[in-house]
mmCIF file of C-alpha atoms in Angstrom:
data_model
loop_
_atom_site.group_PDB
_atom_site.id
_atom_site.type_symbol
_atom_site.label_atom_id
_atom_site.label_comp_id
_atom_site.label_asym_id
_atom_site.label_seq_id
_atom_site.Cartn_x
_atom_site.Cartn_y
_atom_site.Cartn_z
ATOM 1 C CA MET C 1 196.764 -124.160 153.053
ATOM 2 C CA ASN C 2 194.141 -125.270 150.541
ATOM 3 C CA ARG C 3 194.803 -123.932 147.062
ATOM 4 C CA ARG C 4 191.111 -124.129 146.135
ATOM 5 C CA LYS C 5 190.336 -121.528 148.777
ATOM 6 C CA PHE C 6 192.545 -118.994 147.016
ATOM 7 C CA VAL C 7 191.698 -119.849 143.432
ATOM 8 C CA LYS C 8 188.083 -118.921 144.029
ATOM 9 C CA VAL C 9 188.913 -115.389 145.061
ATOM 10 C CA ILE C 10 192.078 -114.288 143.259
ATOM 11 C CA PRO C 11 192.493 -113.523 139.555
ATOM 12 C CA SER C 12 195.287 -114.752 137.388
ATOM 13 C CA LEU C 13 197.860 -111.977 137.248
ATOM 14 C CA ALA C 14 199.159 -110.342 134.081
ATOM 15 C CA ILE C 15 202.686 -111.217 135.135
ATOM 16 C CA LEU C 16 201.947 -114.847 134.427
ATOM 17 C CA SER C 17 199.615 -114.411 131.468
ATOM 18 C CA GLY C 18 202.427 -115.186 129.031
ATOM 19 C CA GLY C 19 206.173 -114.929 128.591
ATOM 20 C CA VAL C 20 208.596 -114.876 131.510
ATOM 21 C CA SER C 21 208.217 -113.032 134.841
ATOM 22 C CA ALA C 22 210.910 -111.129 136.689
ATOM 23 C CA TYR C 23 211.650 -114.392 138.488
ATOM 24 C CA GLY C 24 212.076 -116.337 135.262
ATOM 25 C CA LEU C 25 208.861 -118.247 135.685
ATOM 26 C CA LYS C 26 207.080 -119.292 132.511
ATOM 27 C CA ALA C 27 203.310 -119.246 132.591
ATOM 28 C CA LEU C 28 202.937 -122.239 130.312
ATOM 29 C CA ASP C 29 204.926 -124.449 132.672
ATOM 30 C CA LEU C 30 202.121 -124.419 135.228
ATOM 31 C CA GLN C 31 198.724 -125.800 134.428
ATOM 32 C CA GLU C 32 196.966 -125.862 137.804
ATOM 33 C CA LEU C 33 198.641 -123.564 140.345
ATOM 34 C CA LYS C 34 197.576 -119.953 140.394
ATOM 35 C CA PRO C 35 199.236 -116.918 141.986
ATOM 36 C CA ILE C 36 198.184 -116.284 145.571
ATOM 37 C CA VAL C 37 197.581 -112.585 146.240
ATOM 38 C CA LEU C 38 198.131 -112.132 149.958
ATOM 39 C CA PRO C 39 195.977 -109.703 151.980
ATOM 40 C CA LYS C 40 197.600 -106.638 153.517
ATOM 41 C CA PRO C 41 199.617 -107.623 156.617
ATOM 42 C CA ASP C 42 198.302 -106.522 159.989
ATOM 43 C CA ASN C 43 199.563 -106.670 163.522
ATOM 44 C CA LEU C 44 196.326 -106.608 165.469
ATOM 45 C CA GLU C 45 197.037 -109.847 167.345
ATOM 46 C CA SER C 46 200.808 -109.661 167.624
ATOM 47 C CA LYS C 47 202.578 -109.532 170.962
ATOM 48 C CA PRO C 48 204.934 -106.624 171.822
ATOM 49 C CA LEU C 49 208.504 -107.185 170.634
ATOM 50 C CA PHE C 50 209.896 -107.755 174.133
ATOM 51 C CA ASN C 51 207.369 -110.506 174.747
ATOM 52 C CA SER C 52 208.180 -112.043 171.355
ATOM 53 C CA LEU C 53 211.838 -112.131 172.257
ATOM 54 C CA MET C 54 210.983 -113.799 175.562
ATOM 55 C CA ASP C 55 208.932 -116.426 173.720
ATOM 56 C CA ARG C 56 211.291 -117.013 170.754
ATOM 57 C CA LYS C 57 212.329 -120.675 170.525
ATOM 58 C CA THR C 58 212.715 -123.612 168.202
ATOM 59 C CA THR C 59 209.783 -125.997 168.203
ATOM 60 C CA ARG C 60 210.183 -129.212 166.205
ATOM 61 C CA ASN C 61 206.728 -130.710 166.882
ATOM 62 C CA ILE C 62 204.498 -128.924 164.364
ATOM 63 C CA SER C 63 200.860 -129.682 163.590
ATOM 64 C CA GLU C 64 199.466 -130.425 160.118
ATOM 65 C CA LYS C 65 196.864 -127.737 160.641
ATOM 66 C CA GLU C 66 196.819 -125.203 157.826
ATOM 67 C CA LEU C 67 197.649 -121.545 158.420
ATOM 68 C CA PRO C 68 194.986 -118.940 157.626
ATOM 69 C CA VAL C 69 195.836 -116.666 154.683
ATOM 70 C CA GLN C 70 196.165 -113.623 156.961
ATOM 71 C CA ILE C 71 198.734 -115.439 159.097
ATOM 72 C CA MET C 72 200.628 -116.419 155.946
ATOM 73 C CA SER C 73 200.543 -112.799 154.815
ATOM 74 C CA ASN C 74 201.899 -111.519 158.136
ATOM 75 C CA LEU C 75 204.535 -114.259 158.290
ATOM 76 C CA LEU C 76 206.000 -113.539 154.826
ATOM 77 C CA TRP C 77 205.862 -109.798 155.177
ATOM 78 C CA SER C 78 207.632 -110.039 158.557
ATOM 79 C CA ALA C 79 210.216 -112.290 156.992
ATOM 80 C CA PHE C 80 211.297 -110.122 154.055
ATOM 81 C CA GLY C 81 208.467 -107.871 152.988
ATOM 82 C CA VAL C 82 208.516 -104.243 151.815
ATOM 83 C CA ASN C 83 208.357 -101.726 154.642
ATOM 84 C CA ARG C 84 209.652 -98.602 152.879
ATOM 85 C CA GLU C 85 208.947 -97.316 149.376
ATOM 86 C CA THR C 86 212.402 -96.031 148.613
ATOM 87 C CA LEU C 87 215.910 -96.882 149.760
ATOM 88 C CA GLY C 88 219.406 -97.059 148.345
ATOM 89 C CA PHE C 89 220.286 -98.664 145.053
ATOM 90 C CA ASN C 90 216.864 -97.752 143.679
ATOM 91 C CA LYS C 91 215.113 -100.542 145.560
ATOM 92 C CA LYS C 92 212.294 -100.614 148.064
ATOM 93 C CA GLY C 93 213.191 -101.112 151.707
ATOM 94 C CA ARG C 94 212.667 -104.559 153.269
ATOM 95 C CA THR C 95 212.099 -105.853 156.786
ATOM 96 C CA ALA C 96 215.561 -107.486 156.822
ATOM 97 C CA PRO C 97 218.877 -105.921 155.683
ATOM 98 C CA SER C 98 221.139 -107.262 152.995
ATOM 99 C CA ALA C 99 224.669 -106.459 151.788
ATOM 100 C CA SER C 100 224.603 -103.332 149.594
ATOM 101 C CA ASN C 101 220.833 -103.795 149.617
ATOM 102 C CA SER C 102 221.354 -106.684 147.178
ATOM 103 C CA GLN C 103 218.171 -108.430 148.386
ATOM 104 C CA GLU C 104 219.778 -111.595 147.145
ATOM 105 C CA ILE C 105 217.689 -114.043 149.182
ATOM 106 C CA ASP C 106 214.495 -115.503 147.730
ATOM 107 C CA LEU C 107 211.924 -117.322 149.849
ATOM 108 C CA TYR C 108 210.513 -120.475 148.227
ATOM 109 C CA VAL C 109 207.351 -121.347 150.088
ATOM 110 C CA VAL C 110 206.467 -125.038 149.955
ATOM 111 C CA LEU C 111 202.843 -125.895 150.661
ATOM 112 C CA LEU C 112 200.824 -129.100 150.291
ATOM 113 C CA GLU C 113 199.829 -128.303 146.730
ATOM 114 C CA GLY C 114 203.101 -126.934 145.328
ATOM 115 C CA VAL C 115 206.049 -124.596 145.465
ATOM 116 C CA TYR C 116 205.724 -120.812 145.294
ATOM 117 C CA ILE C 117 208.173 -117.965 145.365
ATOM 118 C CA TYR C 118 207.398 -114.999 147.592
ATOM 119 C CA GLU C 119 207.244 -111.802 145.468
ATOM 120 C CA PRO C 120 207.386 -108.920 148.017
ATOM 121 C CA ILE C 121 206.735 -105.920 145.780
ATOM 122 C CA ASN C 122 203.144 -107.009 145.090
ATOM 123 C CA HIS C 123 203.014 -109.164 148.246
ATOM 124 C CA GLN C 124 202.050 -112.377 146.501
ATOM 125 C CA LEU C 125 203.106 -115.970 145.950
ATOM 126 C CA LEU C 126 204.013 -116.897 142.380
ATOM 127 C CA PRO C 127 203.737 -120.606 141.464
ATOM 128 C CA VAL C 128 206.898 -122.511 140.652
ATOM 129 C CA ALA C 129 206.013 -126.225 140.674
ATOM 130 C CA GLU C 130 202.923 -128.275 141.359
ATOM 131 C CA GLY C 131 203.151 -131.173 143.808
ATOM 132 C CA ASP C 132 204.002 -131.872 147.405
ATOM 133 C CA PHE C 133 207.673 -131.198 147.994
ATOM 134 C CA ARG C 134 207.571 -130.557 151.724
ATOM 135 C CA SER C 135 209.772 -133.588 152.363
ATOM 136 C CA ARG C 136 212.635 -131.743 150.751
ATOM 137 C CA SER C 137 213.053 -129.939 154.075
ATOM 138 C CA VAL C 138 214.809 -133.166 155.276
ATOM 139 C CA TYR C 139 212.708 -133.284 158.448
ATOM 140 C CA LYS C 140 210.096 -135.946 159.039
ATOM 141 C CA GLY C 141 207.692 -133.400 160.448
ATOM 142 C CA GLY C 142 208.338 -131.080 157.506
ATOM 143 C CA ALA C 143 206.576 -133.611 155.292
ATOM 144 C CA PHE C 144 203.328 -132.823 157.133
ATOM 145 C CA ALA C 145 203.722 -129.266 158.464
ATOM 146 C CA PRO C 146 201.736 -126.709 156.485
ATOM 147 C CA VAL C 147 204.614 -124.385 155.495
ATOM 148 C CA ASN C 148 208.238 -124.981 154.707
ATOM 149 C CA ILE C 149 210.197 -121.862 153.667
ATOM 150 C CA PHE C 150 213.426 -122.464 151.711
ATOM 151 C CA PHE C 151 216.167 -119.809 151.641
ATOM 152 C CA VAL C 152 217.684 -119.557 148.139
ATOM 153 C CA VAL C 153 220.395 -117.071 147.218
ATOM 154 C CA ASP C 154 220.658 -115.659 143.724
ATOM 155 C CA LEU C 155 224.308 -114.660 143.184
ATOM 156 C CA SER C 156 223.399 -112.583 140.116
ATOM 157 C CA ARG C 157 221.848 -110.024 142.519
ATOM 158 C CA TYR C 158 225.267 -108.858 143.611
ATOM 159 C CA ASP C 159 225.971 -105.667 141.650
ATOM 160 C CA LEU C 160 229.527 -105.829 140.327
ATOM 161 C CA GLY C 161 229.257 -102.478 138.447
ATOM 162 C CA PRO C 162 231.623 -99.535 138.764
ATOM 163 C CA THR C 163 229.315 -97.696 141.157
ATOM 164 C CA GLN C 164 229.243 -100.545 143.695
ATOM 165 C CA PRO C 165 230.694 -99.085 146.929
ATOM 166 C CA ASP C 166 231.829 -102.513 148.207
ATOM 167 C CA PRO C 167 235.099 -103.401 146.343
ATOM 168 C CA ASN C 168 234.996 -107.005 147.703
ATOM 169 C CA ILE C 169 231.394 -107.957 146.783
ATOM 170 C CA GLY C 170 232.587 -109.998 143.812
ATOM 171 C CA ASP C 171 234.683 -112.279 146.035
ATOM 172 C CA PRO C 172 232.877 -115.666 146.405
ATOM 173 C CA GLU C 173 233.980 -116.015 150.024
ATOM 174 C CA VAL C 174 232.773 -112.502 150.853
ATOM 175 C CA GLN C 175 229.492 -113.233 149.109
ATOM 176 C CA LYS C 176 229.106 -116.382 151.188
ATOM 177 C CA SER C 177 229.570 -114.398 154.417
ATOM 178 C CA TYR C 178 226.897 -111.967 153.161
ATOM 179 C CA TYR C 179 224.240 -114.411 152.111
ATOM 180 C CA TYR C 180 224.557 -116.581 155.229
ATOM 181 C CA THR C 181 224.282 -113.458 157.391
ATOM 182 C CA ASP C 182 221.320 -112.131 155.421
ATOM 183 C CA THR C 183 219.583 -115.495 155.717
ATOM 184 C CA GLY C 184 220.019 -115.286 159.492
ATOM 185 C CA PHE C 185 218.307 -111.896 159.582
ATOM 186 C CA ILE C 186 215.260 -113.221 157.735
ATOM 187 C CA ALA C 187 215.141 -116.410 159.785
ATOM 188 C CA GLN C 188 215.104 -114.445 162.988
ATOM 189 C CA ASN C 189 212.261 -112.323 161.654
ATOM 190 C CA ILE C 190 210.321 -115.513 161.064
ATOM 191 C CA TYR C 191 211.121 -116.737 164.572
ATOM 192 C CA LEU C 192 209.951 -113.490 166.097
ATOM 193 C CA TYR C 193 206.713 -113.373 164.157
ATOM 194 C CA ALA C 194 206.041 -116.990 165.048
ATOM 195 C CA ALA C 195 206.574 -116.201 168.686
ATOM 196 C CA SER C 196 204.257 -113.174 168.454
ATOM 197 C CA ALA C 197 201.491 -115.190 166.813
ATOM 198 C CA GLY C 198 201.699 -118.392 168.858
ATOM 199 C CA LEU C 199 203.238 -120.430 166.018
ATOM 200 C CA ALA C 200 205.969 -123.005 166.023
ATOM 201 C CA ALA C 201 209.099 -122.501 163.942
ATOM 202 C CA TRP C 202 212.281 -124.487 163.284
ATOM 203 C CA PHE C 203 215.287 -123.355 161.207
ATOM 204 C CA HIS C 204 217.217 -126.308 159.870
ATOM 205 C CA ASN C 205 219.197 -127.848 156.998
ATOM 206 C CA CYS C 206 217.449 -129.204 153.888
ATOM 207 C CA ASP C 207 217.818 -131.262 150.751
ATOM 208 C CA LYS C 208 220.154 -129.101 148.641
ATOM 209 C CA VAL C 209 220.331 -131.506 145.722
ATOM 210 C CA ASN C 210 216.870 -132.430 144.605
ATOM 211 C CA THR C 211 215.476 -128.989 145.234
ATOM 212 C CA ILE C 212 217.592 -127.562 142.425
ATOM 213 C CA LYS C 213 215.507 -129.458 139.883
ATOM 214 C CA ASP C 214 212.241 -129.376 141.822
ATOM 215 C CA PHE C 215 212.348 -125.564 142.253
ATOM 216 C CA LYS C 216 213.636 -125.036 138.670
ATOM 217 C CA LEU C 217 216.544 -123.010 139.941
ATOM 218 C CA LYS C 218 219.008 -121.122 137.744
ATOM 219 C CA PRO C 219 222.783 -121.822 137.757
ATOM 220 C CA THR C 220 223.329 -118.666 139.798
ATOM 221 C CA GLN C 221 221.030 -119.884 142.609
ATOM 222 C CA ARG C 222 222.013 -121.875 145.687
ATOM 223 C CA VAL C 223 219.756 -123.646 148.227
ATOM 224 C CA LEU C 224 220.873 -122.706 151.725
ATOM 225 C CA PHE C 225 218.449 -123.730 154.537
ATOM 226 C CA ALA C 226 214.780 -124.247 155.296
ATOM 227 C CA GLN C 227 212.459 -123.173 158.063
ATOM 228 C CA THR C 228 209.295 -125.087 158.964
ATOM 229 C CA VAL C 229 206.389 -123.074 160.374
ATOM 230 C CA GLY C 230 202.950 -124.047 161.685
ATOM 231 C CA TYR C 231 200.894 -124.503 164.791
ATOM 232 C CA PRO C 232 202.592 -126.332 167.696
ATOM 233 C CA GLU C 233 201.230 -129.780 168.395
#
C-alpha cells in the first residue's frame, strides 16, 4: 500500500494534532506518516460464508502486490471492526468476542512505509512508527508481503473494578487463556475474509522482542502473534 496515495486524499485528524491520543500516540513523534481514514467496508464481492469456510486455508506464498484501500478496509473491519453501536460495559460491539467485552487485543498493521494501529471506532489507521518493519513477522515472505497484522494484548483493558462480573479476570493465567482465545477469534475472521476475497493469509509466530521497541509498546502490552495477508503468488 503506497502511503502517498492516501496522503493526497485524507486530512490530518484532530486526534493527532497535538497531545496524546487514546492509544498513547504522540503527534510530534511522527514527522511523515499520516492517519489513513479507511472507506466504509462493503461486501459486494465477498463469497457466502459456507463457501468461505470451504476455501479457508493457510497460504504461505504471498505476492508483494499491494492491497487496494477498499480491501484493506474490509479486511480490518472483518477482523475486529465495530458492527453494533451499543453493547455491554458501555462499549460498541465488535465482529469478534472478547472476555467481559474487554476488547483487549490491538491490531498493529505493518505496511511498507510504517506501522499503524487499527482504530475501529472511526475505522482508521493511526501511525505508530515510520519505516519498514515487516521482517518482524519472522517469516521471509513477510518481509515482502503487503500487510502483516500483529496481535498485541493490552492487559490494562481488563476491568478489575467491583462491578466486574468475572471474579477471576485479575488472575494472570486466566487472562492468558482469554487473550489467546480472543486472538484466535480475530485471526479466524481474517482467514474467512481472506477466503471470501481470494486473498492469501497465514497466522504465525513473530519477533516478540524487537517489536516492543519498534511499536513503542507500553509495559502492559504483550506481542502475541502475527498474520500475513496479501494476494497469493
